[in-house]
PDB file of N, CA and C in Angstrom:
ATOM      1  N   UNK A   1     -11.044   3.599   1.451  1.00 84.00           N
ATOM      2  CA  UNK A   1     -11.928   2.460   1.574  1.00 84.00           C
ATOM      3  C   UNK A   1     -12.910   2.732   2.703  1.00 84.00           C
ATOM      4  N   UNK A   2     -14.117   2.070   2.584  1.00 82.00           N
ATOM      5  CA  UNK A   2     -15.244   2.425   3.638  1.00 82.00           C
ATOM      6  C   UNK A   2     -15.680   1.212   4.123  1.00 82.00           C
ATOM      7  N   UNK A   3     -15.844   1.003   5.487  1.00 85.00           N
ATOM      8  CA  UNK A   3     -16.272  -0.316   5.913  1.00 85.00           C
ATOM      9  C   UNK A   3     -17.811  -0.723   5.756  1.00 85.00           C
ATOM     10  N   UNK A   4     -18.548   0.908   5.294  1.00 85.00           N
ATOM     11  CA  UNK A   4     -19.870  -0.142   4.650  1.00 85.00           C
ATOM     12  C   UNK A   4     -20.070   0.352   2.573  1.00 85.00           C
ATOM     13  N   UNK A   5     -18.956   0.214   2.306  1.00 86.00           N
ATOM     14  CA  UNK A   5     -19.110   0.290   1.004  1.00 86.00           C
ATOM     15  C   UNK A   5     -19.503  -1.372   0.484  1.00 86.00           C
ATOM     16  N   UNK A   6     -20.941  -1.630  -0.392  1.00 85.00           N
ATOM     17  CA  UNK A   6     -21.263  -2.851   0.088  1.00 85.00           C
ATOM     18  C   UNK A   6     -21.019  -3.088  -1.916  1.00 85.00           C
ATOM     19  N   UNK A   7     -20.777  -2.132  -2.711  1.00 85.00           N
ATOM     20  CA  UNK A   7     -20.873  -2.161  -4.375  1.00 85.00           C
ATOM     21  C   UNK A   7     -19.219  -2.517  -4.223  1.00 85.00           C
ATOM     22  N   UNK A   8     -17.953  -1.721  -3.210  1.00 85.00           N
ATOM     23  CA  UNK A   8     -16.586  -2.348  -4.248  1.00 85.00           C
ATOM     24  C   UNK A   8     -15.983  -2.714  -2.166  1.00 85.00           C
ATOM     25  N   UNK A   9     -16.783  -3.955  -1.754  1.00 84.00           N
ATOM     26  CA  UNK A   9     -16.301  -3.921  -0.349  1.00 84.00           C
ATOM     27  C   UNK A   9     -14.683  -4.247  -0.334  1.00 84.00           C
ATOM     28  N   UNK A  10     -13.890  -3.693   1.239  1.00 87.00           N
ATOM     29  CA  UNK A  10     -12.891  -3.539   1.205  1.00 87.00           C
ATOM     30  C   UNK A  10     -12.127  -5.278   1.385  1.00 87.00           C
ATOM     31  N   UNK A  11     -12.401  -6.010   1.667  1.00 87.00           N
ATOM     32  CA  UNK A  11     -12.523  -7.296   1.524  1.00 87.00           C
ATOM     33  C   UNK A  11     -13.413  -8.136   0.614  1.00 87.00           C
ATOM     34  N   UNK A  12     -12.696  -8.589  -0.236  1.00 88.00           N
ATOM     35  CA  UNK A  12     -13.495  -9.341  -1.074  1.00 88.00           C
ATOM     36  C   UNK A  12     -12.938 -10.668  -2.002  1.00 88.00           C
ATOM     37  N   UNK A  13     -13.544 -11.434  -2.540  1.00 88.00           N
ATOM     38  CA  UNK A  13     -13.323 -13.178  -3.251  1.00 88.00           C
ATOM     39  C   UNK A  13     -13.691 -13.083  -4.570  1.00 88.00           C
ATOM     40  N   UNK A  14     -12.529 -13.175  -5.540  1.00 87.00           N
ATOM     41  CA  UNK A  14     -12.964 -13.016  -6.710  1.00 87.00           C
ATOM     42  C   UNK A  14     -13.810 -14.452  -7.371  1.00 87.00           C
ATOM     43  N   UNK A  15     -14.762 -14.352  -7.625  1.00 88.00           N
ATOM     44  CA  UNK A  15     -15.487 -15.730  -7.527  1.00 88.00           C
ATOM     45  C   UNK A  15     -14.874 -16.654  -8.701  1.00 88.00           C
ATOM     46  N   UNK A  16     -14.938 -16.246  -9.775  1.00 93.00           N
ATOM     47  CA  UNK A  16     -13.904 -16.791 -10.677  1.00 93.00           C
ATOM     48  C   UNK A  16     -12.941 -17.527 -10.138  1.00 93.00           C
ATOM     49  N   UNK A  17     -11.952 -17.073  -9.868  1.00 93.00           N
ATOM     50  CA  UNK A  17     -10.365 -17.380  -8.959  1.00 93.00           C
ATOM     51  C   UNK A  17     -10.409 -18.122  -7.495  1.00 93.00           C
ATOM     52  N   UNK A  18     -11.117 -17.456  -6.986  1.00 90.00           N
ATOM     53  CA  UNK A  18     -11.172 -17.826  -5.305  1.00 90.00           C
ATOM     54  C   UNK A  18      -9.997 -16.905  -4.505  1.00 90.00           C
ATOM     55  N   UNK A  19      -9.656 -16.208  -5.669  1.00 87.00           N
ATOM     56  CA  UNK A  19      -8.355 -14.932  -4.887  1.00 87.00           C
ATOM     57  C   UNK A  19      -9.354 -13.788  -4.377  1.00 87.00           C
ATOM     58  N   UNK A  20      -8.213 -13.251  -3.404  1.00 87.00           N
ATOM     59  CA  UNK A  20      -8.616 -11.986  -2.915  1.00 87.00           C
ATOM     60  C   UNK A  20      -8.732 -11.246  -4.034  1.00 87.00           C
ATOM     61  N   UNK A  21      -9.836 -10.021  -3.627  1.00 87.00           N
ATOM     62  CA  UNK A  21      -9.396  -8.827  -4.369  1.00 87.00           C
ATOM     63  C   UNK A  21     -10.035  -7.427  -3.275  1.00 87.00           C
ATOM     64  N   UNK A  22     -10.223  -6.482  -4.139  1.00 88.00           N
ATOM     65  CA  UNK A  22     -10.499  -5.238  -3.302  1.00 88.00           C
ATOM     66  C   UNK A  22      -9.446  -4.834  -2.919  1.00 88.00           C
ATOM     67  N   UNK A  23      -9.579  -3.520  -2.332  1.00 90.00           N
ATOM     68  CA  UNK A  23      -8.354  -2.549  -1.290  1.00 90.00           C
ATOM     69  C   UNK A  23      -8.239  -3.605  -0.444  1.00 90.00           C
ATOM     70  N   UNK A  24      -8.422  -4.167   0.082  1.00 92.00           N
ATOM     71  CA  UNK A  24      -7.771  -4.716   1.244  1.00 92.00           C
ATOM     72  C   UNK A  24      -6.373  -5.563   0.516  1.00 92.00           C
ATOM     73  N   UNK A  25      -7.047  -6.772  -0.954  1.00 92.00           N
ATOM     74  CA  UNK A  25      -5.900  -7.420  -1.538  1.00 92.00           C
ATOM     75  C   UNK A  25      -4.672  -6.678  -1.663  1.00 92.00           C
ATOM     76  N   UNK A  26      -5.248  -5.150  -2.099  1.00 92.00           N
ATOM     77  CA  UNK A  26      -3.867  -4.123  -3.122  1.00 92.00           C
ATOM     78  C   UNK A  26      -3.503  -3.578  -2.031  1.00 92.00           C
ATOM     79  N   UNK A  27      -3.758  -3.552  -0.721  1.00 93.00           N
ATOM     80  CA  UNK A  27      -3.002  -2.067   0.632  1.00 93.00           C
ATOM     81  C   UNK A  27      -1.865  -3.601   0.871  1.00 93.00           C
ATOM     82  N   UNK A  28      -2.405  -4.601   0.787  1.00 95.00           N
ATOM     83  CA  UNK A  28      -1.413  -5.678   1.553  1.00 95.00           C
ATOM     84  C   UNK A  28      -0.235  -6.348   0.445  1.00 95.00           C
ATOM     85  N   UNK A  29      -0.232  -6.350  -1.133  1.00 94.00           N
ATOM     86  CA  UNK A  29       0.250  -6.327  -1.994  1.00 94.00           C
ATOM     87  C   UNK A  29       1.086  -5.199  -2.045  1.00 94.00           C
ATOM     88  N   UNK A  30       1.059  -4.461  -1.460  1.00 95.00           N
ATOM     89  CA  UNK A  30       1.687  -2.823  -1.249  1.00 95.00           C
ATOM     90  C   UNK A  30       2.611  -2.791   0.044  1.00 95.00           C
ATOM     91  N   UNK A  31       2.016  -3.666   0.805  1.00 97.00           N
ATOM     92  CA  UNK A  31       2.991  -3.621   2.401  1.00 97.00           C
ATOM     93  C   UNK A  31       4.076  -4.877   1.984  1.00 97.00           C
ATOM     94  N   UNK A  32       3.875  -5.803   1.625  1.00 96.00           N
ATOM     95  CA  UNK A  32       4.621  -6.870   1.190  1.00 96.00           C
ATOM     96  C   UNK A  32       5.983  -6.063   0.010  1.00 96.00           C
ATOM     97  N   UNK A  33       5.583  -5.459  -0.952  1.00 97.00           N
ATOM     98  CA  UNK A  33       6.494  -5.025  -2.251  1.00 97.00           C
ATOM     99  C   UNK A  33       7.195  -3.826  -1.411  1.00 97.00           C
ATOM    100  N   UNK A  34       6.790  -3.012  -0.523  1.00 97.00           N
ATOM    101  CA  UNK A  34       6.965  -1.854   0.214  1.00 97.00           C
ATOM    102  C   UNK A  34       8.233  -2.344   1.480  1.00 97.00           C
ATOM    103  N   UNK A  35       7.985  -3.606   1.832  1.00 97.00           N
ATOM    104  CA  UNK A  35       9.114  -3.833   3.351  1.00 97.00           C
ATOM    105  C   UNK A  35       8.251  -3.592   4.241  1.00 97.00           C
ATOM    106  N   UNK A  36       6.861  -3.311   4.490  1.00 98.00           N
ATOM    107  CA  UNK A  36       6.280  -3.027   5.649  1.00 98.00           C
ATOM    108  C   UNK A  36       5.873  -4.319   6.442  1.00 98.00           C
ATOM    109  N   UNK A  37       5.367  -3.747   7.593  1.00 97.00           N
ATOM    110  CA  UNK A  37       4.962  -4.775   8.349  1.00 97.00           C
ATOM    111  C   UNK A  37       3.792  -4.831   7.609  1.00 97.00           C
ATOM    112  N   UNK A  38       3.223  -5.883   8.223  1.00 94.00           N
ATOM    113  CA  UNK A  38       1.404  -6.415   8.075  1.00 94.00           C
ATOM    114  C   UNK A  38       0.510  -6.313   8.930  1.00 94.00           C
ATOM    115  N   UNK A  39       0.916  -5.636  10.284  1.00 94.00           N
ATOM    116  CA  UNK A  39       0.128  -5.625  11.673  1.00 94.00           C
ATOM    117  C   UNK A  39       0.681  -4.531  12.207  1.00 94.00           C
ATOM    118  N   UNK A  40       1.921  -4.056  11.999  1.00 97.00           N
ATOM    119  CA  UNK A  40       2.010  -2.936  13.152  1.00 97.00           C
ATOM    120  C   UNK A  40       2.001  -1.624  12.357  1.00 97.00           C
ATOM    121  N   UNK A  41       1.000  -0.472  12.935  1.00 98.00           N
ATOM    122  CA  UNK A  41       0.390   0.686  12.652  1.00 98.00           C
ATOM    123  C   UNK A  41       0.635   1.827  13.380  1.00 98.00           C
ATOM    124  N   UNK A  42       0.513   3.243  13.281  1.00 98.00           N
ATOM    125  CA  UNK A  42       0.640   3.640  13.948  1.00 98.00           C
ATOM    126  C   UNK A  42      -0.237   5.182  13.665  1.00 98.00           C
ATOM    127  N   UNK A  43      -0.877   5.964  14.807  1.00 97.00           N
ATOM    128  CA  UNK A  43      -1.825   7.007  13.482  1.00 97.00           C
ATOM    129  C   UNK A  43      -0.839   7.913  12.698  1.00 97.00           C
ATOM    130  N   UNK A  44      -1.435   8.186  11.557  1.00 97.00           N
ATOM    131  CA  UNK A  44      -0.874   8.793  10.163  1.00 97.00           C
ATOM    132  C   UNK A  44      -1.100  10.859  10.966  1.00 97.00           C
ATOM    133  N   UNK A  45      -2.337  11.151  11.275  1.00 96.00           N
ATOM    134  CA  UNK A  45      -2.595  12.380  11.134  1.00 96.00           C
ATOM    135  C   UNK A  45      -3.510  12.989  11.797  1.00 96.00           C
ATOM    136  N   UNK A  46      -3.543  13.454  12.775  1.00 96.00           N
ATOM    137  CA  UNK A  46      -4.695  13.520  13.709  1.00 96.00           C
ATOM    138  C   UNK A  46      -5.983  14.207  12.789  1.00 96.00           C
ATOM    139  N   UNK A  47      -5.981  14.646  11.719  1.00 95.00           N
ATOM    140  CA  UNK A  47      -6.721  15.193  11.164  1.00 95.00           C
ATOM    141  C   UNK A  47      -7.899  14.243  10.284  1.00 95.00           C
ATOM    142  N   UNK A  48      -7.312  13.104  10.084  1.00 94.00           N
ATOM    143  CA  UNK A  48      -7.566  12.066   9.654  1.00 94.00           C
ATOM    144  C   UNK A  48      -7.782  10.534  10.147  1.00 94.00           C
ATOM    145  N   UNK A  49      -8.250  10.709  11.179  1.00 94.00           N
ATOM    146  CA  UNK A  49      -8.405   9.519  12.016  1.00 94.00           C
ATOM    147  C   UNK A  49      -8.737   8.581  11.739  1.00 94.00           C
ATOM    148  N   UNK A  50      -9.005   8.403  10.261  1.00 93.00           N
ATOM    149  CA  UNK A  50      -9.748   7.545  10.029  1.00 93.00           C
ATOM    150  C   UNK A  50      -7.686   6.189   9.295  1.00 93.00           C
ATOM    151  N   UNK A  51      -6.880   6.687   9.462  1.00 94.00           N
ATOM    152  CA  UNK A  51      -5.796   7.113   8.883  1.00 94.00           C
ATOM    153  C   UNK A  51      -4.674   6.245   9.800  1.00 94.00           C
ATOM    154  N   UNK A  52      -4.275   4.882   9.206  1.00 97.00           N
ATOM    155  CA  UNK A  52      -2.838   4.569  10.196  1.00 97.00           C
ATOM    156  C   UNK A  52      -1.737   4.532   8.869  1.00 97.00           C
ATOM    157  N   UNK A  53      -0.554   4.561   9.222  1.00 98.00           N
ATOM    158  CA  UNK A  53       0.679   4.653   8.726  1.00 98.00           C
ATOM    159  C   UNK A  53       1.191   3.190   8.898  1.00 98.00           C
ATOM    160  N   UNK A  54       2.011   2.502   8.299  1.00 98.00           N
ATOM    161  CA  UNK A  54       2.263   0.883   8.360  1.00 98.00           C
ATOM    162  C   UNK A  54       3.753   1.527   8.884  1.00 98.00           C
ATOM    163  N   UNK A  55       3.679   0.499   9.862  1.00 98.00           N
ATOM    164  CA  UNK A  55       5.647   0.724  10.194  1.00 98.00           C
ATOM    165  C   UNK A  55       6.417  -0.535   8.979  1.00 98.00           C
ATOM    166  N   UNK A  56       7.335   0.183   9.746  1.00 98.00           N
ATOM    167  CA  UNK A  56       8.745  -0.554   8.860  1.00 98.00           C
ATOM    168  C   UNK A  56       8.852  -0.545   7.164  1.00 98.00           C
ATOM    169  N   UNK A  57       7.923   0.606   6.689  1.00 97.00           N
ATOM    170  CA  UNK A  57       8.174   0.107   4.989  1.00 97.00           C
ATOM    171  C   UNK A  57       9.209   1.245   4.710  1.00 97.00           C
ATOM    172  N   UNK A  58      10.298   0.841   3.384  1.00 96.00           N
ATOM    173  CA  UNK A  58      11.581   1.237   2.613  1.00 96.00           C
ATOM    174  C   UNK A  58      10.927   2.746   3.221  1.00 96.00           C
ATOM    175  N   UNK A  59      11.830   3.691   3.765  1.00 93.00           N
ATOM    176  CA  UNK A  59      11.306   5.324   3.763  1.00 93.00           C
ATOM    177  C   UNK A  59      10.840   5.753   2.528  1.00 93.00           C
ATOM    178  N   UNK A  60      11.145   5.028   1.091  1.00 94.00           N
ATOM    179  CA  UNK A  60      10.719   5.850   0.021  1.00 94.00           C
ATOM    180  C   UNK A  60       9.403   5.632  -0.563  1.00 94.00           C
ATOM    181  N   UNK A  61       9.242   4.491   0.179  1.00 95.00           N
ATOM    182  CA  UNK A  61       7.413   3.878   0.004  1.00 95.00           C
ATOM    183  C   UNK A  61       6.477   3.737   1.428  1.00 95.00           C
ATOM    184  N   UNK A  62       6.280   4.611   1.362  1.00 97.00           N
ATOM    185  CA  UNK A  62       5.569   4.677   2.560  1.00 97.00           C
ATOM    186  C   UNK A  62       3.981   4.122   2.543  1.00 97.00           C
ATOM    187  N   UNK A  63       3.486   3.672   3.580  1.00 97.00           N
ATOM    188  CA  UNK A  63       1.873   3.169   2.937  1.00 97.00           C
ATOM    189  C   UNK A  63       1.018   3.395   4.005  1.00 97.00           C
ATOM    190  N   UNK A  64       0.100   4.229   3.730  1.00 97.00           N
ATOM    191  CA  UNK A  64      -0.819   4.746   4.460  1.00 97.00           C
ATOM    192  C   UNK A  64      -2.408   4.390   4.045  1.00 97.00           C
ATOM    193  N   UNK A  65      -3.089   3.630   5.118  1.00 94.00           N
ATOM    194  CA  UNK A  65      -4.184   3.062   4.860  1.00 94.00           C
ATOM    195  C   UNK A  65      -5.540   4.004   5.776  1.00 94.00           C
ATOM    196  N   UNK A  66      -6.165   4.502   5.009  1.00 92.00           N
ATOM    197  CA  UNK A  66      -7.676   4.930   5.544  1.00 92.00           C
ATOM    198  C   UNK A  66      -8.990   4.235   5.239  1.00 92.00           C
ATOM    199  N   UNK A  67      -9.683   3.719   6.646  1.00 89.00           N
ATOM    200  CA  UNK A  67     -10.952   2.841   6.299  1.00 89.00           C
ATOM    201  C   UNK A  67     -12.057   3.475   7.390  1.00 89.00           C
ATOM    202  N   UNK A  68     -12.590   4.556   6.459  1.00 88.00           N
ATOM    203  CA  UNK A  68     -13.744   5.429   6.978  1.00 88.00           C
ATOM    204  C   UNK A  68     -14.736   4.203   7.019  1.00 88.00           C
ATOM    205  N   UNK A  69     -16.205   4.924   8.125  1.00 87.00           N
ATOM    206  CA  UNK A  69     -16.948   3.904   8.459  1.00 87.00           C
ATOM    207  C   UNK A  69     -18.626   5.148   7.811  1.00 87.00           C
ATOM    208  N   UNK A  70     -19.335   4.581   7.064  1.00 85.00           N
ATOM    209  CA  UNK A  70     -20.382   5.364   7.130  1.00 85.00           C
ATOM    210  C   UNK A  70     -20.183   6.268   6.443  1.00 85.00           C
ATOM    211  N   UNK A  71     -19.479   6.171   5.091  1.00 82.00           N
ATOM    212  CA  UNK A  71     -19.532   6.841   3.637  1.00 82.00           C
ATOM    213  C   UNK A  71     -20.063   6.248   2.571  1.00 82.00           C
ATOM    214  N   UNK A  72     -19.946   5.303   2.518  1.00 79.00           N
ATOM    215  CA  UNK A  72     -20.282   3.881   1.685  1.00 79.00           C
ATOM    216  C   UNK A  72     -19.456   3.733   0.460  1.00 79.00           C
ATOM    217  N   UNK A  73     -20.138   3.993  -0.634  1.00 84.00           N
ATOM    218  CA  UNK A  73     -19.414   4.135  -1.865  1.00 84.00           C
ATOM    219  C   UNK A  73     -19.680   5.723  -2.292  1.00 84.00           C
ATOM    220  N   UNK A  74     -18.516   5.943  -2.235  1.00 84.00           N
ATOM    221  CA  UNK A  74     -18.159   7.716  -2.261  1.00 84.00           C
ATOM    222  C   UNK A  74     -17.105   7.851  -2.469  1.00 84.00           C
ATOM    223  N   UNK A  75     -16.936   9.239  -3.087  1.00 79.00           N
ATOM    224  CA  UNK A  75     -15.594  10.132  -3.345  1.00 79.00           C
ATOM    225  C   UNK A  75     -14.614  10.185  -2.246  1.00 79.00           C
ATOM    226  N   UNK A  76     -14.905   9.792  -0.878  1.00 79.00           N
ATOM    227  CA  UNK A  76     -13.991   9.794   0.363  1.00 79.00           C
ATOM    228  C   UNK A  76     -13.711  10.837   1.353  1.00 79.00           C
ATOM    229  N   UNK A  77     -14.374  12.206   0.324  1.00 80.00           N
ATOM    230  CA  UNK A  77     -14.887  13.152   1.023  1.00 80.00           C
ATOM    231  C   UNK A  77     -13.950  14.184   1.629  1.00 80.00           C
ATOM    232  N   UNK A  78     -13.003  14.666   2.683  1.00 83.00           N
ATOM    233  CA  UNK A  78     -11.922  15.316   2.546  1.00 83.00           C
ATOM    234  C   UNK A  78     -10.738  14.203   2.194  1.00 83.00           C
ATOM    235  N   UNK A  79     -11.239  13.007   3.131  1.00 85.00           N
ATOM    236  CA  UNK A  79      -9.729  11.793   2.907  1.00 85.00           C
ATOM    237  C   UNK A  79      -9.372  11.722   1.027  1.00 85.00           C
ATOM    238  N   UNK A  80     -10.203  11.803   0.689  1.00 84.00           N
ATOM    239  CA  UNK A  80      -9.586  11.679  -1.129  1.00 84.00           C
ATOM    240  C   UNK A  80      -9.007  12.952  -1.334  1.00 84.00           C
ATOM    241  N   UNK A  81      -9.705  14.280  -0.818  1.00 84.00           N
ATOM    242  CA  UNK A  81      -9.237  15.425  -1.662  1.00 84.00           C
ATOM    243  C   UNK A  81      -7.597  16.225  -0.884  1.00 84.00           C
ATOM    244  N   UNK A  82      -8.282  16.342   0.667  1.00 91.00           N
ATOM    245  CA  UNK A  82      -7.190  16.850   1.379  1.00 91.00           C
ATOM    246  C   UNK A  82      -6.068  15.692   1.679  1.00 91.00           C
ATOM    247  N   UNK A  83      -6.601  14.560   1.776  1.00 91.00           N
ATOM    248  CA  UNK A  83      -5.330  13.400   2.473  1.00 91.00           C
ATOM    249  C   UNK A  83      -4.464  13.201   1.503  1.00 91.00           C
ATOM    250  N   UNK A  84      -5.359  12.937   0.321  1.00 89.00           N
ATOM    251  CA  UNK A  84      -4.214  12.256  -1.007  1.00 89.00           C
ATOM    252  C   UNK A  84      -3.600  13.350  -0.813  1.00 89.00           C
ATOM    253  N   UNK A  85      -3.594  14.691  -1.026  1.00 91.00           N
ATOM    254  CA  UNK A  85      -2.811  15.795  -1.364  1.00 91.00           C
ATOM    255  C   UNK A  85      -1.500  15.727   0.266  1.00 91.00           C
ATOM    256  N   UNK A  86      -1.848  15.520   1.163  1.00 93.00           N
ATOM    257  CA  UNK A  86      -0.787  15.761   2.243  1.00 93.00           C
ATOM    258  C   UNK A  86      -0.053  14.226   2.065  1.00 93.00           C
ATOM    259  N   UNK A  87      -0.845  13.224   1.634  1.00 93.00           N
ATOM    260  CA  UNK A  87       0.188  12.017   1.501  1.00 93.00           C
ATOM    261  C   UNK A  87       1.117  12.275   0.157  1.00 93.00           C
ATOM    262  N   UNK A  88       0.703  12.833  -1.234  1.00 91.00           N
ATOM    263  CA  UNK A  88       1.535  12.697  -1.892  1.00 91.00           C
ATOM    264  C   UNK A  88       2.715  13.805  -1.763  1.00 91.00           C
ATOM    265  N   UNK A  89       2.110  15.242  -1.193  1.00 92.00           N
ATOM    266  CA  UNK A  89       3.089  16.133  -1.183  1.00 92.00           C
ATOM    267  C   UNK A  89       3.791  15.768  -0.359  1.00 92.00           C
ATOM    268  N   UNK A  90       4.261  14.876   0.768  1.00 90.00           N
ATOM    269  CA  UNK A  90       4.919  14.238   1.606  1.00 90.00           C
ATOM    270  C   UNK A  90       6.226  13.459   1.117  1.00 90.00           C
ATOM    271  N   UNK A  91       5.623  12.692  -0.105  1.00 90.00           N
ATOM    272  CA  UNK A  91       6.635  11.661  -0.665  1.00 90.00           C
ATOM    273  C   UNK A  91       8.026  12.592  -1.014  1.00 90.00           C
ATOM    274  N   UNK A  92       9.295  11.983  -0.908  1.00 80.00           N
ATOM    275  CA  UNK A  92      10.518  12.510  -1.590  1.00 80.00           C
ATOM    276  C   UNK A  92      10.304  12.335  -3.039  1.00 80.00           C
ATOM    277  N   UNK A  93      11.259  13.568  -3.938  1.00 73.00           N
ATOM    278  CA  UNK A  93      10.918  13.481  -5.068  1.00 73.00           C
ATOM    279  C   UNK A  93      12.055  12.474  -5.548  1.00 73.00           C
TER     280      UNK A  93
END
């Protein structure tokens, strides 16, 4: 997610509904189903700074949130290609 992606922003009101939606609705729909906290973070990867780790979720769901600033709406750039790959090869099988 990018904090000036302004086409799918990371906070957003489904006007229809008046519900959340965007990454922000689904990372927190994910910490809730996961056991994580909702506030406490901690960094994921120095390589990735853009990158915190949620404490307290089940060890087998882990949830890791990145919100680059000044990509906009983009591919995510190494965070999509190199991060997804070190977050999923991470998971237990």
């Amino acid at each position: 997610a990018d904090t000036a992606d302004t086409n799918k922003p990371i906070v957003a009101t489904d006007t229809a509904t008046g519900l959340p939606k965007g990454s922000a609705a689904a990372r927190d729909r994910l910490l809730m189903e996961n056991g994580c906290s909702l506030t406490e973070t901690q960094p994921w990867d120095a390589a990735f700074p853009a990158c915190v780790a949620y404490k307290n979720c089940n060890p087998l769901y882990p949830v890791v949130w990145c919100a680059t600033t000044g990509m906009g709406h983009s591919n995510g750039g190494m965070y999509s290609s190199k991060g997804f790959w070190k977050f999923w090869s991470g998971l237990s099988p």
